[in-house]
Each structure stands twice: as C-alpha cells, then as structure tokens.
PDB file of C-alpha atoms in Angstrom:
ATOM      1  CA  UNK A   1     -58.978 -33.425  74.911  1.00  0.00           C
ATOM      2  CA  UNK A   2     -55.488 -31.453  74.411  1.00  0.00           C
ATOM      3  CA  UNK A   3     -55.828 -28.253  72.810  1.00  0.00           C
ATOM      4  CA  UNK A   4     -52.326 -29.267  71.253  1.00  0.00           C
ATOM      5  CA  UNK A   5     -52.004 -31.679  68.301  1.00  0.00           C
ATOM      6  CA  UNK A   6     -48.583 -31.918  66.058  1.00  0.00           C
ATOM      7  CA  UNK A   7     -49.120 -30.745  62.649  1.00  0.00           C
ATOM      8  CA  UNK A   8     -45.972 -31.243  59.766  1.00  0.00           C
ATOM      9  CA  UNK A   9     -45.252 -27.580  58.309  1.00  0.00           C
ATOM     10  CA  UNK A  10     -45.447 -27.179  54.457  1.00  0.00           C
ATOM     11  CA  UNK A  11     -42.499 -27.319  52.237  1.00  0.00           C
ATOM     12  CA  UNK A  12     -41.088 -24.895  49.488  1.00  0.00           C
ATOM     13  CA  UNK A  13     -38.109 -26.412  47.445  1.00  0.00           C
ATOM     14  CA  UNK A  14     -36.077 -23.311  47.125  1.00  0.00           C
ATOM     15  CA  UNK A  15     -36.276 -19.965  48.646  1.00  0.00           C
ATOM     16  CA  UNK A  16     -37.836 -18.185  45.507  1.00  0.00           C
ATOM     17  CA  UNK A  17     -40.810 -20.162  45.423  1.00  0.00           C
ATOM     18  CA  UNK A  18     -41.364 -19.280  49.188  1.00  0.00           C
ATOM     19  CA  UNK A  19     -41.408 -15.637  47.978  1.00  0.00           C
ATOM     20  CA  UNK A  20     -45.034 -15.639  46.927  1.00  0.00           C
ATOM     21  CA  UNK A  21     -46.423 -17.149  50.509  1.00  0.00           C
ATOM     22  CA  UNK A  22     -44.911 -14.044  52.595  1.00  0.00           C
ATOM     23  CA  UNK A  23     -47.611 -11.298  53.376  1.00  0.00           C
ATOM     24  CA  UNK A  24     -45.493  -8.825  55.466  1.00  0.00           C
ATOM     25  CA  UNK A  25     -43.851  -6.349  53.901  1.00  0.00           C
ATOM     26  CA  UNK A  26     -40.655  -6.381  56.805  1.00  0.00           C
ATOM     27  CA  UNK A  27     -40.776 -10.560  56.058  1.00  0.00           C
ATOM     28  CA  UNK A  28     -40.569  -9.982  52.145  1.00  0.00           C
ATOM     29  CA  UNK A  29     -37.495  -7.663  52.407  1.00  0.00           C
ATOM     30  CA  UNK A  30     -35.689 -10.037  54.473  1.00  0.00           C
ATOM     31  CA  UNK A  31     -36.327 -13.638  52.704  1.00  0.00           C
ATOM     32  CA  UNK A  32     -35.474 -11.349  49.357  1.00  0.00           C
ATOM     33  CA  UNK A  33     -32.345 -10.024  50.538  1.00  0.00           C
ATOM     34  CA  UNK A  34     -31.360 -12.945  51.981  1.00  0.00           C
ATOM     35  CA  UNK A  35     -31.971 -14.722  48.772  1.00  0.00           C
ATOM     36  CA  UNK A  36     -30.148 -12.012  46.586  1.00  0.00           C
ATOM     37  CA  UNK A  37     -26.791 -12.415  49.283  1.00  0.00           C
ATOM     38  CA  UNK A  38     -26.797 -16.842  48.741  1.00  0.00           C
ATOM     39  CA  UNK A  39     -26.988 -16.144  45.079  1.00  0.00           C
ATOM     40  CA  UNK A  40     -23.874 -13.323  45.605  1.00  0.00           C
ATOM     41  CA  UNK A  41     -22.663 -15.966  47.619  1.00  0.00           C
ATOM     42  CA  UNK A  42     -22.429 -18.534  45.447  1.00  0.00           C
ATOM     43  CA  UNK A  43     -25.498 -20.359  47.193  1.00  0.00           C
ATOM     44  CA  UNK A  44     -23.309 -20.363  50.616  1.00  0.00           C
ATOM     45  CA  UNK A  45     -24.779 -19.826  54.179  1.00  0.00           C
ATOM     46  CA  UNK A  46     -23.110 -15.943  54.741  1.00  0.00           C
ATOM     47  CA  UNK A  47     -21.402 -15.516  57.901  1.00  0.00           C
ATOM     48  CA  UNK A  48     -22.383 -13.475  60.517  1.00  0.00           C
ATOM     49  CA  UNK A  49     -19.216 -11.148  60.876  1.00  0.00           C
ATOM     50  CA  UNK A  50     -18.670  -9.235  58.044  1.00  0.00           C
ATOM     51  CA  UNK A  51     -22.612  -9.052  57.180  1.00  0.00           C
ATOM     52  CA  UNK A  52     -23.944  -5.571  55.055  1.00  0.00           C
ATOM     53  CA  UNK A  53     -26.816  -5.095  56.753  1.00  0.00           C
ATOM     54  CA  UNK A  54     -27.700  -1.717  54.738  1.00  0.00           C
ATOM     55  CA  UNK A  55     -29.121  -4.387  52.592  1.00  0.00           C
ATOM     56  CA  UNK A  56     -32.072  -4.493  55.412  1.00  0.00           C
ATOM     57  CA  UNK A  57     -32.377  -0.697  56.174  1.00  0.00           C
ATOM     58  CA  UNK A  58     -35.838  -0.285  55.401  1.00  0.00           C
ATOM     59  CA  UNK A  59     -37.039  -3.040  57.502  1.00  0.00           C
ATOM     60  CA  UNK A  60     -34.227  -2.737  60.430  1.00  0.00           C
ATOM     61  CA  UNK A  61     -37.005  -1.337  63.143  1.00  0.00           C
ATOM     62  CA  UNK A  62     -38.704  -5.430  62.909  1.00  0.00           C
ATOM     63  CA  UNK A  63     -35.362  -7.144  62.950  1.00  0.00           C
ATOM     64  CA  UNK A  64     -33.299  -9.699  65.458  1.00  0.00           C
ATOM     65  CA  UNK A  65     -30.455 -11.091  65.625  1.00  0.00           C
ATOM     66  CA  UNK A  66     -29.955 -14.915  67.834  1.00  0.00           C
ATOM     67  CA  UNK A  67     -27.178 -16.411  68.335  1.00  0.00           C
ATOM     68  CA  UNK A  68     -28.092 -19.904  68.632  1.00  0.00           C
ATOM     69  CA  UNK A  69     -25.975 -22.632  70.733  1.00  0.00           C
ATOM     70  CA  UNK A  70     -26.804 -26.332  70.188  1.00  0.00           C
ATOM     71  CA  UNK A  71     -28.699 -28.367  73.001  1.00  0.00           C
ATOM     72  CA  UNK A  72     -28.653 -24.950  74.995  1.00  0.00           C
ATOM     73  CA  UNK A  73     -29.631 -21.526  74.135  1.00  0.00           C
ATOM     74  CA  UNK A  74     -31.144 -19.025  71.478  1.00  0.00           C
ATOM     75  CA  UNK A  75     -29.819 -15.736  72.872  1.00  0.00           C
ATOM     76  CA  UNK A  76     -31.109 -12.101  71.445  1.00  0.00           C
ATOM     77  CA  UNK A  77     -28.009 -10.098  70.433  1.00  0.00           C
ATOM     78  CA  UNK A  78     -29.625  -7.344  67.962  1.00  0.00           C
ATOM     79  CA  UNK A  79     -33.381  -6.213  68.586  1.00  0.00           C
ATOM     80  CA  UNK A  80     -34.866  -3.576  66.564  1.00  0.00           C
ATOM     81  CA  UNK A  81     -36.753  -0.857  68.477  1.00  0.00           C
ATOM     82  CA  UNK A  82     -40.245  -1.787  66.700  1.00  0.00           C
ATOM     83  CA  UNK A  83     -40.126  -4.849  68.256  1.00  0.00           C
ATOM     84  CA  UNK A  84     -38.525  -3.455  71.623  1.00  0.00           C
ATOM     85  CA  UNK A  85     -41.783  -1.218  72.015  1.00  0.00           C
ATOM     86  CA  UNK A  86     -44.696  -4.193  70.666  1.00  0.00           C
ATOM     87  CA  UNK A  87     -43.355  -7.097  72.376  1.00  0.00           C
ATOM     88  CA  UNK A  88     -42.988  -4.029  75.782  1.00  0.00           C
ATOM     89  CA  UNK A  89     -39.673  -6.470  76.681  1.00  0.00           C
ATOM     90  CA  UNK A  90     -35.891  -5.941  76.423  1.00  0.00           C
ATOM     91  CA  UNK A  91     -34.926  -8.173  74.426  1.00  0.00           C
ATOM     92  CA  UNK A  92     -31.274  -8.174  73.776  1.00  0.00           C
ATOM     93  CA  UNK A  93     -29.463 -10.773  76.601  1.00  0.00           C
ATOM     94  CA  UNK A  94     -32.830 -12.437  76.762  1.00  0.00           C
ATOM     95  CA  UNK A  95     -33.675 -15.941  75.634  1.00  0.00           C
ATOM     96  CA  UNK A  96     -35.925 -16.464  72.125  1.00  0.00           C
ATOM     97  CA  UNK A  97     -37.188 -19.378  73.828  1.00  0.00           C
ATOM     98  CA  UNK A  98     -38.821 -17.549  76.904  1.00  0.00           C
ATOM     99  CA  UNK A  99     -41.506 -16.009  74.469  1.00  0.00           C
ATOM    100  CA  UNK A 100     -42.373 -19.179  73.698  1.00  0.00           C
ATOM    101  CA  UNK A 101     -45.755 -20.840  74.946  1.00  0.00           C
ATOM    102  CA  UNK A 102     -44.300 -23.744  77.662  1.00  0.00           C
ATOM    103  CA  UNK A 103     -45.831 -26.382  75.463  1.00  0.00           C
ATOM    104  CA  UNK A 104     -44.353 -25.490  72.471  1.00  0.00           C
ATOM    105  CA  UNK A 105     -40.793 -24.715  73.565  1.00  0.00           C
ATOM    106  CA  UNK A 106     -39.247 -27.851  73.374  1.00  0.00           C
ATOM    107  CA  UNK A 107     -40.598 -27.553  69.443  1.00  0.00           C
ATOM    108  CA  UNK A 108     -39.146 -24.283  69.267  1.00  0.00           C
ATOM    109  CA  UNK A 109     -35.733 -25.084  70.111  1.00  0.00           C
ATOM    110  CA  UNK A 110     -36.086 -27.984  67.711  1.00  0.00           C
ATOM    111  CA  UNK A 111     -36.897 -25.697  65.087  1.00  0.00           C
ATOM    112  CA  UNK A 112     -33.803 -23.269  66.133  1.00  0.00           C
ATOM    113  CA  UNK A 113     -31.500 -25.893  66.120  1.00  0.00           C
ATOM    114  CA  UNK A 114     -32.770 -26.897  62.571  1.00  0.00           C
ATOM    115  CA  UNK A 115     -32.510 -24.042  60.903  1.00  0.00           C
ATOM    116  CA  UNK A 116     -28.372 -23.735  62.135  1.00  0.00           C
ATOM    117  CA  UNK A 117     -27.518 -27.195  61.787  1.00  0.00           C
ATOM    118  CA  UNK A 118     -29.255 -28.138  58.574  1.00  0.00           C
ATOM    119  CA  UNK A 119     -29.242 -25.362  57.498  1.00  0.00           C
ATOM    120  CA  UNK A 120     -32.599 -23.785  56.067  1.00  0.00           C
ATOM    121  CA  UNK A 121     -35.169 -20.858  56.614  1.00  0.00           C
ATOM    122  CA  UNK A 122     -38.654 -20.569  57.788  1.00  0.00           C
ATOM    123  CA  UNK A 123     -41.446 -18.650  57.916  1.00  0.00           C
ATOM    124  CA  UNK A 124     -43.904 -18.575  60.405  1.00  0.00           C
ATOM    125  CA  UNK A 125     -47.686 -17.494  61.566  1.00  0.00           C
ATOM    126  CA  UNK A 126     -47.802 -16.584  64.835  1.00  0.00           C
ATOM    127  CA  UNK A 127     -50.312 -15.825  67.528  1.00  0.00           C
ATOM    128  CA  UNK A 128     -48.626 -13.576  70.281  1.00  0.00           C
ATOM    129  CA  UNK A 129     -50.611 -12.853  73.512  1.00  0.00           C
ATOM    130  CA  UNK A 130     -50.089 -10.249  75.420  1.00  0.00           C
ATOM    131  CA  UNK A 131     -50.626  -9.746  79.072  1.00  0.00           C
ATOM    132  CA  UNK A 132     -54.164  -7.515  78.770  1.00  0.00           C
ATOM    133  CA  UNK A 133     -55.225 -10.439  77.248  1.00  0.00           C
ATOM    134  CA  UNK A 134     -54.837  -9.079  73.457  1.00  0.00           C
ATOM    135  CA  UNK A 135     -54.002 -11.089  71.022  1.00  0.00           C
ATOM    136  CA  UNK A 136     -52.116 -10.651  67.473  1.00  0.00           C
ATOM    137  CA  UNK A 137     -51.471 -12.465  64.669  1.00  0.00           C
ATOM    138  CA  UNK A 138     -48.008 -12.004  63.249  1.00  0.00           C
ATOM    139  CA  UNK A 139     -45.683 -13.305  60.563  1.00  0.00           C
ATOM    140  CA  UNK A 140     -41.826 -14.142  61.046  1.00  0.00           C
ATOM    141  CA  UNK A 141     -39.299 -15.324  58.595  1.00  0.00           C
ATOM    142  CA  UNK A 142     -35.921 -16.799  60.080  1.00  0.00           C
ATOM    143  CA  UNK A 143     -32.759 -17.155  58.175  1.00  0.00           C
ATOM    144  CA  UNK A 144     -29.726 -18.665  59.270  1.00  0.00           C
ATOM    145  CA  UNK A 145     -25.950 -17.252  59.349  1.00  0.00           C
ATOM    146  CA  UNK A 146     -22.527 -18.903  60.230  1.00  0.00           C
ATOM    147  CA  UNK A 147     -20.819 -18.483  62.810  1.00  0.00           C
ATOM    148  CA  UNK A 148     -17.054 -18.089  63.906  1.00  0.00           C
ATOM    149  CA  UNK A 149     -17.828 -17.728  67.598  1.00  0.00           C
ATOM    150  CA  UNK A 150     -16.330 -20.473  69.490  1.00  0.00           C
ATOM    151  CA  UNK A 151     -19.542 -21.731  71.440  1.00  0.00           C
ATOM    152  CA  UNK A 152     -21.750 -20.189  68.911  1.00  0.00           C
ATOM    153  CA  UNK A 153     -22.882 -22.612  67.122  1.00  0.00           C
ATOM    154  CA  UNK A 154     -25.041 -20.230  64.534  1.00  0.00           C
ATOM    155  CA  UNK A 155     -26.882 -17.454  64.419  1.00  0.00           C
ATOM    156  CA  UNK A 156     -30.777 -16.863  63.286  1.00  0.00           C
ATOM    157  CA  UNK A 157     -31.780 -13.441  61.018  1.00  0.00           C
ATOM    158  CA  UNK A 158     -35.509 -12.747  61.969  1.00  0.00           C
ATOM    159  CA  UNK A 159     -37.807 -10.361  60.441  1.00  0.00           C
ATOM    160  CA  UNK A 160     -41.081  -9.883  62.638  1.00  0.00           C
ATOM    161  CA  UNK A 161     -44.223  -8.197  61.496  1.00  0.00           C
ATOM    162  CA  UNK A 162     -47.985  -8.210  62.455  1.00  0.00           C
ATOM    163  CA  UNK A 163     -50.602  -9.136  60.418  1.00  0.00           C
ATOM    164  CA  UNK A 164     -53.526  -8.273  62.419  1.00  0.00           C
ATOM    165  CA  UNK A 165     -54.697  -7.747  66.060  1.00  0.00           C
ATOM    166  CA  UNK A 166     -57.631  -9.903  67.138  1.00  0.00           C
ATOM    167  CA  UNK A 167     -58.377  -7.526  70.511  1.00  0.00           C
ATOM    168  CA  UNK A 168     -58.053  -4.279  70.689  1.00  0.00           C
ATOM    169  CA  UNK A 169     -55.869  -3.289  73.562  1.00  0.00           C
ATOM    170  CA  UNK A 170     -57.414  -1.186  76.359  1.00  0.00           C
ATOM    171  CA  UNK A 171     -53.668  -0.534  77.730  1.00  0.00           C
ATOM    172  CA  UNK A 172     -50.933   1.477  76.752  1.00  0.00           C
ATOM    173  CA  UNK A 173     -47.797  -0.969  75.562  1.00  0.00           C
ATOM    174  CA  UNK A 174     -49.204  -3.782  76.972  1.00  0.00           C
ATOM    175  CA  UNK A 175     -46.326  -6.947  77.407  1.00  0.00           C
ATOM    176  CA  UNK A 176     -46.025 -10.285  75.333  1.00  0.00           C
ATOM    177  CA  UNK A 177     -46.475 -13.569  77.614  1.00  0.00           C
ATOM    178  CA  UNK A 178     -45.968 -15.987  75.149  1.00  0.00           C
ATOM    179  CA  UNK A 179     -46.411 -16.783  70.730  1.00  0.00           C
ATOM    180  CA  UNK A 180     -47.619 -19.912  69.817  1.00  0.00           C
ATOM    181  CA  UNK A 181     -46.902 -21.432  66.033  1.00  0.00           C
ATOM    182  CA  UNK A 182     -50.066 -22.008  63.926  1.00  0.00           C
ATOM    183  CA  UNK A 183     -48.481 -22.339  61.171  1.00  0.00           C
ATOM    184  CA  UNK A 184     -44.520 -23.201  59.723  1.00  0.00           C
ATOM    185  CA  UNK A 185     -43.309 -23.492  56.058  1.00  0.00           C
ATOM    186  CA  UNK A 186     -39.468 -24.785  55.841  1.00  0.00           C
ATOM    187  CA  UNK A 187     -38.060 -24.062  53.153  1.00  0.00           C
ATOM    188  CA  UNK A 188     -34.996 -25.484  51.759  1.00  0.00           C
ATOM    189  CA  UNK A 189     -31.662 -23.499  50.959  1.00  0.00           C
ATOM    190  CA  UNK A 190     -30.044 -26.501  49.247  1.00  0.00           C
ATOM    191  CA  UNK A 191     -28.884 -28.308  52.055  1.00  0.00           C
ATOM    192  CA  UNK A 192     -31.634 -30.529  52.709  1.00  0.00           C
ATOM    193  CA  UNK A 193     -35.027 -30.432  55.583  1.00  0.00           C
ATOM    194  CA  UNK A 194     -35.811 -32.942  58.074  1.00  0.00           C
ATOM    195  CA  UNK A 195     -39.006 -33.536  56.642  1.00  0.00           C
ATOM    196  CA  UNK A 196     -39.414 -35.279  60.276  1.00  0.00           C
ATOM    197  CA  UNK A 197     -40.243 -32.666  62.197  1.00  0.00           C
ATOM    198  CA  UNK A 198     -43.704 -31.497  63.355  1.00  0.00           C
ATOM    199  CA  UNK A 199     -44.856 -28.592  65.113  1.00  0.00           C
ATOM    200  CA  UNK A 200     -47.207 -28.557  68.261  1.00  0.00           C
ATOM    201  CA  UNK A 201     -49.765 -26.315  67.499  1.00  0.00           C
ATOM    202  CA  UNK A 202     -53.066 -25.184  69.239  1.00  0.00           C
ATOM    203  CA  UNK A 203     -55.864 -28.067  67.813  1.00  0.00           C
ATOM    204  CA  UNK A 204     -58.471 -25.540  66.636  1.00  0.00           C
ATOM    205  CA  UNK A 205     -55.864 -23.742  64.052  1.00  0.00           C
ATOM    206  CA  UNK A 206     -55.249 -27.085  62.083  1.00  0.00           C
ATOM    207  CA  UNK A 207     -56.592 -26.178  59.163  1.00  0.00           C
ATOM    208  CA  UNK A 208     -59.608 -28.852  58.232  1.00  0.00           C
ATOM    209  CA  UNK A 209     -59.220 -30.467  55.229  1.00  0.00           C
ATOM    210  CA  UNK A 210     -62.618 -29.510  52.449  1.00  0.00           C
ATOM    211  CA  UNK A 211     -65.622 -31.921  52.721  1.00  0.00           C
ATOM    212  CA  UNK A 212     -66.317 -33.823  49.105  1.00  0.00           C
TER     213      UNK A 212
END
C-alpha cells in the first residue's frame, strides 16, 4: 500500500476567518499584514515593487520571497537568515520546489501556480526532515504579489515557523532533505479557489474521521 493518498485542503471564505487557524506567531504577522495592505488596497493583489516591508519587521528573520514563473520555476529571491541557518541551505537562487519531497512536487508546483494565477493564500502544516534524520513540524502561510517582471509571472510572500521538533537533533545545524504537506487550508482573497485541487499527503496524517 502507498504511503501517499490525495487529501482536498480545507477552505476559509475570506482571509479574516483564516486568522483564528494560524498558530505561529511569524505566520500570524504575515496573513495580518497582508490582510491590513488588500484592505489599504482596495481588496487588490499589491505588487511586488514598491512593497513596505517595515510592515513585516518583527517577523523578517522567517520570511521568503519566490518569484514564481508559470509551467517552470519557483525561484528564492529574499531568504531571511532564520531560515538560512534551520533549513542549513542557501536559499536565495535556489528552487522552492527542490525542498520538496519527489512525490509531492508535482503538487507543489500546482499549488504555486495557484496561488499566482488565481490568486489566493495558503497556509500550511509541514513536516521537514532533515538529514540526521530529525524531523519538525512547521507552519507556513503563502501570500501572493504581482508582478511587473517580464517572465515573472508572480511572486509568493512566505512566512515559515516551527511548531515543534519530533527528534531531537544530535548534530549541530543539521540540513533539510525534503517537507512534505500534511495539511493545506486555501483560503480565498476574492478571486475565487479551484476547489479541484488535492494535495498528496503521507496516508497515516489523514486525519480519521470520529467513530459513532
């Protein structure tokens, strides 16, 4: 039997009821700003160019930056140096999807693509393995931004932050192999979600539904 099984993320309506669902503090901060510059914004997507990230400060150590091309690549441009030292990786230059578990990249670009083209946000659970063989569980929220790059077809806001570590590492800065998704909410920025996309996920994090 796979250890994979596709599993449709949750939904939230409108980026304030999503609020509530974030447990990071670096995750809150981000979906919250974000919200308070689409309601500055008159509910638009904000460029890229021309962003105030002050707005972010406090949480600037956990955030990226990707710009994302369509039917091609999710490149790092902006890395924050908390994520530089946990994920023990440069980052900027490097592809998003190369973190990714094999299985689940196809998904993952799928999920990129989404967010620019739709658009709409995310948030994320994540398991992250590392190459001592710890594990940690982490939460990311994704946001999207316009672009005015030609060949650029948008770029993706992420706030990264753990939740917990499963193993204790033995190592000093030991380095991230892959993250796997075991859980995605979409939620909806007023443009719409393809409510037909699933995730792959790893079969034994599908949460069971309760016996009557």
């Amino acid at each position: 039997m796979s250890r994979w099984i596709s599993h449709k993320p949750d939904y939230h309506a409108e980026i304030a009821t999503a609020l509530p669902h974030f447990v990071t503090r670096s995750c809150t901060l981000l979906a919250t700003g974000y919200a308070e510059l689409m309601q500055n914004g008159d509910g638009r997507i904000p460029f890229k160019n021309g962003l105030d990230i002050s707005k972010f400060g406090p949480i600037m150590a956990r955030l990226a930056l990707a710009a994302v091309s369509l039917d091609s690549t999710c490149t790092f441009r902006i890395a924050g140096e908390g994520l530089r030292e946990r994920f023990s990786q440069k980052l900027v230059g490097t592809s998003y999807y190369n973190l990714v578990d094999p299985a689940h990249r196809s998904y993952a670009m799928q999920s990129m693509e989404m967010a620019v083209s739709i658009p709409c946000a995310f948030r994320v659970e994540l398991l992250q393995k590392y190459d001592n063989g710890e594990e940690r569980r982490s939460e990311s929220c994704a946001v999207p931004l316009r672009s005015d790059e030609p060949g650029i077809d948008g770029f993706i806001m992420f706030a990264d932050d753990e939740i917990d570590r499963l193993r204790p590492s033995a190592a000093a800065r030991p380095v991230l192999v892959k993250s796997e998704v075991i859980r995605r909410e979409l939620i909806d920025l007023g443009f719409g979600l393809d409510e037909s996309f699933e995730d792959l996920v790893p079969r034994d994090e599908v949460p069971t539904a309760p016996s009557l």
